[in-house]
mmCIF file of C-alpha atoms in Angstrom:
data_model
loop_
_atom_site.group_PDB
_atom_site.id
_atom_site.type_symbol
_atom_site.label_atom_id
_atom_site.label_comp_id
_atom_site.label_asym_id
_atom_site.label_seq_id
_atom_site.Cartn_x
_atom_site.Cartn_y
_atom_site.Cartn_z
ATOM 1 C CA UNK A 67 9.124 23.799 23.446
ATOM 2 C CA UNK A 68 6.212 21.631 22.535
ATOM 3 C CA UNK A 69 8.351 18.696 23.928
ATOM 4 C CA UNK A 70 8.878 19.918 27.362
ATOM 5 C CA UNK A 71 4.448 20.700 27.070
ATOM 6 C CA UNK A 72 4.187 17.073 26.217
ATOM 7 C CA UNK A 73 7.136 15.677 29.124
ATOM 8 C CA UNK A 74 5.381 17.829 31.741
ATOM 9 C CA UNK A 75 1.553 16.650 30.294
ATOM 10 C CA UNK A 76 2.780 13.061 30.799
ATOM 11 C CA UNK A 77 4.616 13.360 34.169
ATOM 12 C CA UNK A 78 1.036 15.437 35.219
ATOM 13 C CA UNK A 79 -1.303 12.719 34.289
ATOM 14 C CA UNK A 80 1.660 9.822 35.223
ATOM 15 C CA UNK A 81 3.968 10.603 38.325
ATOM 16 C CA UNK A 82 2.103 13.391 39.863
ATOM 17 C CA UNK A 83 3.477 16.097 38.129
ATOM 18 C CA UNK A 84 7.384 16.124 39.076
ATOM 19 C CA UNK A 85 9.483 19.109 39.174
ATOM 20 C CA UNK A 86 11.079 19.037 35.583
ATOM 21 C CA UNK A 87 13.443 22.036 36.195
ATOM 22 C CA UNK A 88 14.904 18.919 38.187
ATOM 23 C CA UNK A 89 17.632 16.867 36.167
ATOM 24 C CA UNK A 90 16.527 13.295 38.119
ATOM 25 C CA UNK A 91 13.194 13.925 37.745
ATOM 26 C CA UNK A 92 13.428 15.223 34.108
ATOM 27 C CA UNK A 93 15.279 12.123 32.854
ATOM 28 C CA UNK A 94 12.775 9.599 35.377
ATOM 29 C CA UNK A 95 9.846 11.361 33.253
ATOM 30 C CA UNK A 96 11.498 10.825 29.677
ATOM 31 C CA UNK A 97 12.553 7.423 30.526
ATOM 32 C CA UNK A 98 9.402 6.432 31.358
ATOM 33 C CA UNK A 99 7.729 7.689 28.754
ATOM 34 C CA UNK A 100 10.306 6.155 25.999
ATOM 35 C CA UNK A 101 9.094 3.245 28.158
ATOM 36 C CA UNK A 102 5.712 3.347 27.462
ATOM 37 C CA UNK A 103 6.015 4.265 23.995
ATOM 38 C CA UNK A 104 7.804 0.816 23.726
ATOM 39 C CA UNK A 105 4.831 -0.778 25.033
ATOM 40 C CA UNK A 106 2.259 1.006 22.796
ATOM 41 C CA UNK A 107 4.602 -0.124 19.748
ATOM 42 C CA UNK A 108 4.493 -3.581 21.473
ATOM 43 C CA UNK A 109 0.569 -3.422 21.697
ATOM 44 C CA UNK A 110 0.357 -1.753 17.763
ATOM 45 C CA UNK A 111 2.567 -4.108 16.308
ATOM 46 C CA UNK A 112 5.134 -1.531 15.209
ATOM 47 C CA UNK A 113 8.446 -1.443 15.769
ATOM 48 C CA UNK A 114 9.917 1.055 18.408
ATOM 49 C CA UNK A 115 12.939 1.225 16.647
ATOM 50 C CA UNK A 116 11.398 2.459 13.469
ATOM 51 C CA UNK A 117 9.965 5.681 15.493
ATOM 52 C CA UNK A 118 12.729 6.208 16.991
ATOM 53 C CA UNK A 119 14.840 6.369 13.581
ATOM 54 C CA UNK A 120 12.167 8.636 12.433
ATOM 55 C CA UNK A 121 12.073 10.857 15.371
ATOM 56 C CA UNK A 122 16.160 11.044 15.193
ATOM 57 C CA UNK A 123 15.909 11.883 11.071
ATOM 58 C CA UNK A 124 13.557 14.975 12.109
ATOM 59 C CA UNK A 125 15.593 15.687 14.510
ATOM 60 C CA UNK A 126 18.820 15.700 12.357
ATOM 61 C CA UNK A 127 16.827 17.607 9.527
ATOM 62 C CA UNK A 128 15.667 20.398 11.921
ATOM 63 C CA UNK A 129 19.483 20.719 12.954
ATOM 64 C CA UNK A 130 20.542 20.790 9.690
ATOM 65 C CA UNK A 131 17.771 23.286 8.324
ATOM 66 C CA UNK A 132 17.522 25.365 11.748
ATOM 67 C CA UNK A 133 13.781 24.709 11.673
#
């Protein structure tokens, strides 16, 4: 899925390149990049929260539509 490409391109460049078929190390990778997503918001001027809705009404609209 083009999420898990961009998880493992960000743990590769970040943390060394963890093994992702590894629940601990999966959720370390996502929770750091939430993390810095935060601070690029921060650095923007956006608000986090405001991608984040977005990202969860895709998300909820490719459920609904099977997309």
């Amino acid at each position: 899925s083009p999420a898990m490409i961009a998880a493992a391109s960000f743990a590769d460049r970040t943390m060394g390149g963890p093994n992702l078929n590894s629940g601990e190390d999966f959720c370390t990778v996502i929770g750091d990049l939430l993390g810095d997503l935060m601070h690029l918001a921060d650095v923007l001027g956006e608000n986090f929260d405001s991608w984040l809705g977005s990202g969860r009404d895709h998300y909820e609209y490719e459920i609904a539509n099977e997309v």
